[in-house]
Amino acid sequence: MPEKFTGRCECGAITYEFSDAPEFVANCHCRDCQRSSGAVTGSYFSVAEDDFTLLSGNPKGYSYVVASGNTVVRNFCPECGARVFTDHLSGFPGQVFVMLGSLDDPERIEPPIMEIFTRDRISWTKALDVPQFPARPDAAPGSPEESAPGGCG
Ligand SMILES: [Zn+2]
Ligand SMILES: [Zn+2]
């Protein structure tokens, strides 16, 4: 059996593991990710809730409605403040979205397969050579969903 994937917050109070190699890996440029992560883009991947195990720590969950109208819970370490994962997403039930930078070995997973909410991209960040979506990838071009105020989750 392959070694489990592991990760942690900056101070190490929160640690987690999961088994299955993530298939959905994305760079999200939405304003919500920019603000909640403090970075120019949010890089994250999804793990099935059943596969995600918190090994230590008591993440503080911040629940709110993102611009898309969906509810999410951003989980961060109350000690060091690192945003580690997002769960209870009304738009993606059963999935946990884990911040890529929290992995102990980020090189072990495949690179992003898409970039989303590129309409909020900070102009000096370069596009990766993967499909680019101005909003959510499931929003049809020109549809109200594509032009509605967005935020992933
Ligand atoms: Zn911490
Ligand atoms: Zn986002």
mmCIF file with all atom_site columns, C-alpha atoms and ligand atoms in Angstrom:
data_model
loop_
_atom_site.group_PDB
_atom_site.id
_atom_site.type_symbol
_atom_site.label_atom_id
_atom_site.label_alt_id
_atom_site.label_comp_id
_atom_site.label_asym_id
_atom_site.label_entity_id
_atom_site.label_seq_id
_atom_site.pdbx_PDB_ins_code
_atom_site.Cartn_x
_atom_site.Cartn_y
_atom_site.Cartn_z
_atom_site.occupancy
_atom_site.B_iso_or_equiv
_atom_site.pdbx_formal_charge
_atom_site.auth_seq_id
_atom_site.auth_comp_id
_atom_site.auth_asym_id
_atom_site.auth_atom_id
_atom_site.pdbx_PDB_model_num
ATOM   1   C  CA . MET A 1 1   ? 0.000   0.000  0.000   1.00 0.00 ? 1   MET A CA 1
ATOM   2   C  CA . PRO A 1 2   ? 1.448   3.401  -0.940  1.00 0.00 ? 2   PRO A CA 1
ATOM   3   C  CA . GLU A 1 3   ? 2.503   5.718  1.827   1.00 0.00 ? 3   GLU A CA 1
ATOM   4   C  CA . LYS A 1 4   ? -0.223  8.071  3.015   1.00 0.00 ? 4   LYS A CA 1
ATOM   5   C  CA . PHE A 1 5   ? -0.180  11.744 2.151   1.00 0.00 ? 5   PHE A CA 1
ATOM   6   C  CA . THR A 1 6   ? 0.406   13.925 5.185   1.00 0.00 ? 6   THR A CA 1
ATOM   7   C  CA . GLY A 1 7   ? 0.381   17.613 5.941   1.00 0.00 ? 7   GLY A CA 1
ATOM   8   C  CA . ARG A 1 8   ? 0.238   20.173 8.690   1.00 0.00 ? 8   ARG A CA 1
ATOM   9   C  CA . CYS A 1 9   ? -0.171  23.805 9.620   1.00 0.00 ? 9   CYS A CA 1
ATOM   10  C  CA . GLU A 1 10  ? 2.826   26.062 10.095  1.00 0.00 ? 10  GLU A CA 1
ATOM   11  C  CA . CYS A 1 11  ? 3.287   25.354 13.809  1.00 0.00 ? 11  CYS A CA 1
ATOM   12  C  CA . GLY A 1 12  ? 2.508   21.641 13.550  1.00 0.00 ? 12  GLY A CA 1
ATOM   13  C  CA . ALA A 1 13  ? -0.443  21.610 15.963  1.00 0.00 ? 13  ALA A CA 1
ATOM   14  C  CA . ILE A 1 14  ? -2.753  20.462 13.158  1.00 0.00 ? 14  ILE A CA 1
ATOM   15  C  CA . THR A 1 15  ? -1.728  17.356 11.254  1.00 0.00 ? 15  THR A CA 1
ATOM   16  C  CA . TYR A 1 16  ? -3.737  15.293 8.793   1.00 0.00 ? 16  TYR A CA 1
ATOM   17  C  CA . GLU A 1 17  ? -3.465  12.375 6.401   1.00 0.00 ? 17  GLU A CA 1
ATOM   18  C  CA . PHE A 1 18  ? -5.294  10.816 3.481   1.00 0.00 ? 18  PHE A CA 1
ATOM   19  C  CA . SER A 1 19  ? -4.694  7.852  1.151   1.00 0.00 ? 19  SER A CA 1
ATOM   20  C  CA . ASP A 1 20  ? -5.966  8.562  -2.341  1.00 0.00 ? 20  ASP A CA 1
ATOM   21  C  CA . ALA A 1 21  ? -3.925  10.688 -4.726  1.00 0.00 ? 21  ALA A CA 1
ATOM   22  C  CA . PRO A 1 22  ? -5.989  13.839 -5.422  1.00 0.00 ? 22  PRO A CA 1
ATOM   23  C  CA . GLU A 1 23  ? -7.462  14.140 -8.897  1.00 0.00 ? 23  GLU A CA 1
ATOM   24  C  CA . PHE A 1 24  ? -8.856  17.650 -8.600  1.00 0.00 ? 24  PHE A CA 1
ATOM   25  C  CA . VAL A 1 25  ? -6.041  20.132 -8.064  1.00 0.00 ? 25  VAL A CA 1
ATOM   26  C  CA . ALA A 1 26  ? -6.652  23.794 -8.906  1.00 0.00 ? 26  ALA A CA 1
ATOM   27  C  CA . ASN A 1 27  ? -5.381  27.307 -8.627  1.00 0.00 ? 27  ASN A CA 1
ATOM   28  C  CA . CYS A 1 28  ? -8.243  29.553 -7.594  1.00 0.00 ? 28  CYS A CA 1
ATOM   29  C  CA . HIS A 1 29  ? -7.929  33.273 -8.202  1.00 0.00 ? 29  HIS A CA 1
ATOM   30  C  CA . CYS A 1 30  ? -11.171 34.346 -6.545  1.00 0.00 ? 30  CYS A CA 1
ATOM   31  C  CA . ARG A 1 31  ? -11.074 37.308 -4.182  1.00 0.00 ? 31  ARG A CA 1
ATOM   32  C  CA . ASP A 1 32  ? -12.311 35.120 -1.390  1.00 0.00 ? 32  ASP A CA 1
ATOM   33  C  CA . CYS A 1 33  ? -9.293  32.804 -1.704  1.00 0.00 ? 33  CYS A CA 1
ATOM   34  C  CA . GLN A 1 34  ? -6.999  35.793 -1.999  1.00 0.00 ? 34  GLN A CA 1
ATOM   35  C  CA . ARG A 1 35  ? -8.312  37.319 1.207   1.00 0.00 ? 35  ARG A CA 1
ATOM   36  C  CA . SER A 1 36  ? -8.706  34.157 3.268   1.00 0.00 ? 36  SER A CA 1
ATOM   37  C  CA . SER A 1 37  ? -5.281  32.813 2.352   1.00 0.00 ? 37  SER A CA 1
ATOM   38  C  CA . GLY A 1 38  ? -3.500  36.157 2.112   1.00 0.00 ? 38  GLY A CA 1
ATOM   39  C  CA . ALA A 1 39  ? -1.870  34.931 -1.092  1.00 0.00 ? 39  ALA A CA 1
ATOM   40  C  CA . VAL A 1 40  ? -2.270  35.909 -4.760  1.00 0.00 ? 40  VAL A CA 1
ATOM   41  C  CA . THR A 1 41  ? -3.986  32.621 -5.479  1.00 0.00 ? 41  THR A CA 1
ATOM   42  C  CA . GLY A 1 42  ? -5.426  29.714 -3.529  1.00 0.00 ? 42  GLY A CA 1
ATOM   43  C  CA . SER A 1 43  ? -3.901  26.384 -4.539  1.00 0.00 ? 43  SER A CA 1
ATOM   44  C  CA . TYR A 1 44  ? -5.893  23.464 -3.249  1.00 0.00 ? 44  TYR A CA 1
ATOM   45  C  CA . PHE A 1 45  ? -7.044  19.958 -3.990  1.00 0.00 ? 45  PHE A CA 1
ATOM   46  C  CA . SER A 1 46  ? -10.047 17.893 -3.001  1.00 0.00 ? 46  SER A CA 1
ATOM   47  C  CA . VAL A 1 47  ? -10.093 14.787 -0.855  1.00 0.00 ? 47  VAL A CA 1
ATOM   48  C  CA . ALA A 1 48  ? -13.148 12.656 -0.113  1.00 0.00 ? 48  ALA A CA 1
ATOM   49  C  CA . GLU A 1 49  ? -14.371 13.445 3.384   1.00 0.00 ? 49  GLU A CA 1
ATOM   50  C  CA . ASP A 1 50  ? -14.194 9.726  4.266   1.00 0.00 ? 50  ASP A CA 1
ATOM   51  C  CA . ASP A 1 51  ? -10.515 9.639  3.353   1.00 0.00 ? 51  ASP A CA 1
ATOM   52  C  CA . PHE A 1 52  ? -9.472  12.763 5.246   1.00 0.00 ? 52  PHE A CA 1
ATOM   53  C  CA . THR A 1 53  ? -8.277  12.152 8.807   1.00 0.00 ? 53  THR A CA 1
ATOM   54  C  CA . LEU A 1 54  ? -7.341  14.838 11.254  1.00 0.00 ? 54  LEU A CA 1
ATOM   55  C  CA . LEU A 1 55  ? -4.505  13.364 13.325  1.00 0.00 ? 55  LEU A CA 1
ATOM   56  C  CA . SER A 1 56  ? -3.964  16.200 15.785  1.00 0.00 ? 56  SER A CA 1
ATOM   57  C  CA . GLY A 1 57  ? -5.052  19.701 16.649  1.00 0.00 ? 57  GLY A CA 1
ATOM   58  C  CA . ASN A 1 58  ? -8.357  21.503 17.015  1.00 0.00 ? 58  ASN A CA 1
ATOM   59  C  CA . PRO A 1 59  ? -8.883  23.639 13.945  1.00 0.00 ? 59  PRO A CA 1
ATOM   60  C  CA . LYS A 1 60  ? -10.974 26.745 14.373  1.00 0.00 ? 60  LYS A CA 1
ATOM   61  C  CA . GLY A 1 61  ? -13.748 26.697 11.808  1.00 0.00 ? 61  GLY A CA 1
ATOM   62  C  CA . TYR A 1 62  ? -14.925 29.951 10.292  1.00 0.00 ? 62  TYR A CA 1
ATOM   63  C  CA . SER A 1 63  ? -18.273 29.445 8.594   1.00 0.00 ? 63  SER A CA 1
ATOM   64  C  CA . TYR A 1 64  ? -19.579 31.973 6.125   1.00 0.00 ? 64  TYR A CA 1
ATOM   65  C  CA . VAL A 1 65  ? -21.373 32.502 2.845   1.00 0.00 ? 65  VAL A CA 1
ATOM   66  C  CA . VAL A 1 66  ? -18.961 33.128 -0.001  1.00 0.00 ? 66  VAL A CA 1
ATOM   67  C  CA . ALA A 1 67  ? -19.823 35.384 -2.927  1.00 0.00 ? 67  ALA A CA 1
ATOM   68  C  CA . SER A 1 68  ? -21.272 32.475 -4.902  1.00 0.00 ? 68  SER A CA 1
ATOM   69  C  CA . GLY A 1 69  ? -23.970 32.134 -2.243  1.00 0.00 ? 69  GLY A CA 1
ATOM   70  C  CA . ASN A 1 70  ? -22.599 28.809 -1.017  1.00 0.00 ? 70  ASN A CA 1
ATOM   71  C  CA . THR A 1 71  ? -21.602 28.131 2.567   1.00 0.00 ? 71  THR A CA 1
ATOM   72  C  CA . VAL A 1 72  ? -18.126 26.941 3.482   1.00 0.00 ? 72  VAL A CA 1
ATOM   73  C  CA . VAL A 1 73  ? -16.143 26.416 6.652   1.00 0.00 ? 73  VAL A CA 1
ATOM   74  C  CA . ARG A 1 74  ? -12.531 27.563 6.458   1.00 0.00 ? 74  ARG A CA 1
ATOM   75  C  CA . ASN A 1 75  ? -10.469 25.692 9.017   1.00 0.00 ? 75  ASN A CA 1
ATOM   76  C  CA . PHE A 1 76  ? -7.380  27.308 10.379  1.00 0.00 ? 76  PHE A CA 1
ATOM   77  C  CA . CYS A 1 77  ? -4.970  26.696 13.206  1.00 0.00 ? 77  CYS A CA 1
ATOM   78  C  CA . PRO A 1 78  ? -5.848  28.762 16.294  1.00 0.00 ? 78  PRO A CA 1
ATOM   79  C  CA . GLU A 1 79  ? -2.159  28.755 17.276  1.00 0.00 ? 79  GLU A CA 1
ATOM   80  C  CA . CYS A 1 80  ? -0.405  29.846 14.083  1.00 0.00 ? 80  CYS A CA 1
ATOM   81  C  CA . GLY A 1 81  ? -3.329  31.068 11.966  1.00 0.00 ? 81  GLY A CA 1
ATOM   82  C  CA . ALA A 1 82  ? -2.578  28.948 8.905   1.00 0.00 ? 82  ALA A CA 1
ATOM   83  C  CA . ARG A 1 83  ? -5.578  28.163 6.691   1.00 0.00 ? 83  ARG A CA 1
ATOM   84  C  CA . VAL A 1 84  ? -5.374  24.387 6.287   1.00 0.00 ? 84  VAL A CA 1
ATOM   85  C  CA . PHE A 1 85  ? -8.578  23.056 4.774   1.00 0.00 ? 85  PHE A CA 1
ATOM   86  C  CA . THR A 1 86  ? -12.177 23.901 3.874   1.00 0.00 ? 86  THR A CA 1
ATOM   87  C  CA . ASP A 1 87  ? -15.098 21.606 4.569   1.00 0.00 ? 87  ASP A CA 1
ATOM   88  C  CA . HIS A 1 88  ? -18.899 21.551 4.871   1.00 0.00 ? 88  HIS A CA 1
ATOM   89  C  CA . LEU A 1 89  ? -19.135 23.145 1.425   1.00 0.00 ? 89  LEU A CA 1
ATOM   90  C  CA . SER A 1 90  ? -22.777 23.365 0.426   1.00 0.00 ? 90  SER A CA 1
ATOM   91  C  CA . GLY A 1 91  ? -21.647 23.349 -3.218  1.00 0.00 ? 91  GLY A CA 1
ATOM   92  C  CA . PHE A 1 92  ? -19.445 20.234 -2.882  1.00 0.00 ? 92  PHE A CA 1
ATOM   93  C  CA . PRO A 1 93  ? -20.899 17.896 -0.269  1.00 0.00 ? 93  PRO A CA 1
ATOM   94  C  CA . GLY A 1 94  ? -18.611 15.089 0.885   1.00 0.00 ? 94  GLY A CA 1
ATOM   95  C  CA . GLN A 1 95  ? -15.415 16.836 -0.202  1.00 0.00 ? 95  GLN A CA 1
ATOM   96  C  CA . VAL A 1 96  ? -12.685 18.513 1.795   1.00 0.00 ? 96  VAL A CA 1
ATOM   97  C  CA . PHE A 1 97  ? -10.538 21.091 0.020   1.00 0.00 ? 97  PHE A CA 1
ATOM   98  C  CA . VAL A 1 98  ? -7.015  21.077 1.368   1.00 0.00 ? 98  VAL A CA 1
ATOM   99  C  CA . MET A 1 99  ? -4.504  23.875 0.878   1.00 0.00 ? 99  MET A CA 1
ATOM   100 C  CA . LEU A 1 100 ? -1.715  22.528 -1.308  1.00 0.00 ? 100 LEU A CA 1
ATOM   101 C  CA . GLY A 1 101 ? 1.019   24.348 0.574   1.00 0.00 ? 101 GLY A CA 1
ATOM   102 C  CA . SER A 1 102 ? 0.173   22.484 3.778   1.00 0.00 ? 102 SER A CA 1
ATOM   103 C  CA . LEU A 1 103 ? 1.354   19.146 2.349   1.00 0.00 ? 103 LEU A CA 1
ATOM   104 C  CA . ASP A 1 104 ? 4.533   17.741 3.836   1.00 0.00 ? 104 ASP A CA 1
ATOM   105 C  CA . ASP A 1 105 ? 5.627   16.918 0.297   1.00 0.00 ? 105 ASP A CA 1
ATOM   106 C  CA . PRO A 1 106 ? 3.747   19.082 -2.227  1.00 0.00 ? 106 PRO A CA 1
ATOM   107 C  CA . GLU A 1 107 ? 5.725   17.483 -5.075  1.00 0.00 ? 107 GLU A CA 1
ATOM   108 C  CA . ARG A 1 108 ? 3.996   14.162 -4.452  1.00 0.00 ? 108 ARG A CA 1
ATOM   109 C  CA . ILE A 1 109 ? 0.742   15.253 -6.028  1.00 0.00 ? 109 ILE A CA 1
ATOM   110 C  CA . GLU A 1 110 ? 0.092   16.195 -9.632  1.00 0.00 ? 110 GLU A CA 1
ATOM   111 C  CA . PRO A 1 111 ? 0.109   19.905 -10.552 1.00 0.00 ? 111 PRO A CA 1
ATOM   112 C  CA . PRO A 1 112 ? -3.136  21.882 -11.021 1.00 0.00 ? 112 PRO A CA 1
ATOM   113 C  CA . ILE A 1 113 ? -5.412  20.623 -13.792 1.00 0.00 ? 113 ILE A CA 1
ATOM   114 C  CA . MET A 1 114 ? -7.177  23.970 -14.167 1.00 0.00 ? 114 MET A CA 1
ATOM   115 C  CA . GLU A 1 115 ? -7.233  27.579 -13.048 1.00 0.00 ? 115 GLU A CA 1
ATOM   116 C  CA . ILE A 1 116 ? -10.547 29.023 -11.934 1.00 0.00 ? 116 ILE A CA 1
ATOM   117 C  CA . PHE A 1 117 ? -11.967 32.484 -11.280 1.00 0.00 ? 117 PHE A CA 1
ATOM   118 C  CA . THR A 1 118 ? -9.271  33.829 -13.552 1.00 0.00 ? 118 THR A CA 1
ATOM   119 C  CA . ARG A 1 119 ? -11.303 37.035 -13.963 1.00 0.00 ? 119 ARG A CA 1
ATOM   120 C  CA . ASP A 1 120 ? -9.965  37.980 -10.532 1.00 0.00 ? 120 ASP A CA 1
ATOM   121 C  CA . ARG A 1 121 ? -6.397  37.019 -11.413 1.00 0.00 ? 121 ARG A CA 1
ATOM   122 C  CA . ILE A 1 122 ? -3.822  39.544 -10.265 1.00 0.00 ? 122 ILE A CA 1
ATOM   123 C  CA . SER A 1 123 ? -2.422  40.793 -13.535 1.00 0.00 ? 123 SER A CA 1
ATOM   124 C  CA . TRP A 1 124 ? 1.229   39.966 -12.982 1.00 0.00 ? 124 TRP A CA 1
ATOM   125 C  CA . THR A 1 125 ? 0.603   36.283 -12.202 1.00 0.00 ? 125 THR A CA 1
ATOM   126 C  CA . LYS A 1 126 ? 1.182   34.081 -15.234 1.00 0.00 ? 126 LYS A CA 1
ATOM   127 C  CA . ALA A 1 127 ? -1.344  31.527 -16.436 1.00 0.00 ? 127 ALA A CA 1
ATOM   128 C  CA . LEU A 1 128 ? -0.314  27.888 -16.243 1.00 0.00 ? 128 LEU A CA 1
ATOM   129 C  CA . ASP A 1 129 ? -0.648  25.825 -19.404 1.00 0.00 ? 129 ASP A CA 1
ATOM   130 C  CA . VAL A 1 130 ? -3.958  24.281 -18.266 1.00 0.00 ? 130 VAL A CA 1
ATOM   131 C  CA . PRO A 1 131 ? -7.625  25.134 -18.962 1.00 0.00 ? 131 PRO A CA 1
ATOM   132 C  CA . GLN A 1 132 ? -8.569  28.592 -17.688 1.00 0.00 ? 132 GLN A CA 1
ATOM   133 C  CA . PHE A 1 133 ? -12.041 29.371 -16.370 1.00 0.00 ? 133 PHE A CA 1
ATOM   134 C  CA . PRO A 1 134 ? -13.202 32.917 -15.633 1.00 0.00 ? 134 PRO A CA 1
ATOM   135 C  CA . ALA A 1 135 ? -15.523 31.603 -12.889 1.00 0.00 ? 135 ALA A CA 1
ATOM   136 C  CA . ARG A 1 136 ? -16.528 28.156 -11.701 1.00 0.00 ? 136 ARG A CA 1
ATOM   137 C  CA . PRO A 1 137 ? -15.598 25.498 -14.258 1.00 0.00 ? 137 PRO A CA 1
ATOM   138 C  CA . ASP A 1 138 ? -19.193 24.314 -14.441 1.00 0.00 ? 138 ASP A CA 1
ATOM   139 C  CA . ALA A 1 139 ? -20.524 27.763 -15.399 1.00 0.00 ? 139 ALA A CA 1
ATOM   140 C  CA . ALA A 1 140 ? -21.357 27.880 -19.090 1.00 0.00 ? 140 ALA A CA 1
ATOM   141 C  CA . PRO A 1 141 ? -19.651 30.697 -21.028 1.00 0.00 ? 141 PRO A CA 1
ATOM   142 C  CA . GLY A 1 142 ? -21.870 33.765 -21.047 1.00 0.00 ? 142 GLY A CA 1
ATOM   143 C  CA . SER A 1 143 ? -24.259 32.285 -18.471 1.00 0.00 ? 143 SER A CA 1
ATOM   144 C  CA . PRO A 1 144 ? -25.502 34.264 -15.478 1.00 0.00 ? 144 PRO A CA 1
ATOM   145 C  CA . GLU A 1 145 ? -23.371 32.000 -13.248 1.00 0.00 ? 145 GLU A CA 1
ATOM   146 C  CA . GLU A 1 146 ? -20.281 33.074 -15.084 1.00 0.00 ? 146 GLU A CA 1
ATOM   147 C  CA . SER A 1 147 ? -20.907 36.770 -14.627 1.00 0.00 ? 147 SER A CA 1
ATOM   148 C  CA . ALA A 1 148 ? -22.447 36.569 -11.141 1.00 0.00 ? 148 ALA A CA 1
ATOM   149 C  CA . PRO A 1 149 ? -20.265 37.701 -8.282  1.00 0.00 ? 149 PRO A CA 1
ATOM   150 C  CA . GLY A 1 150 ? -18.224 34.631 -7.527  1.00 0.00 ? 150 GLY A CA 1
ATOM   151 C  CA . GLY A 1 151 ? -16.170 32.873 -4.992  1.00 0.00 ? 151 GLY A CA 1
ATOM   152 C  CA . CYS A 1 152 ? -15.280 29.246 -4.977  1.00 0.00 ? 152 CYS A CA 1
ATOM   153 C  CA . GLY A 1 153 ? -17.005 26.865 -2.632  1.00 0.00 ? 153 GLY A CA 1
HETATM 154 ZN ZN . ZN  B 2 .   ? -0.542  25.816 13.617  1.00 0.00 ? 1   ZN  B ZN 1
HETATM 155 ZN ZN . ZN  B 2 .   ? -11.364 30.532 -4.502  1.00 0.00 ? 2   ZN  B ZN 1
#
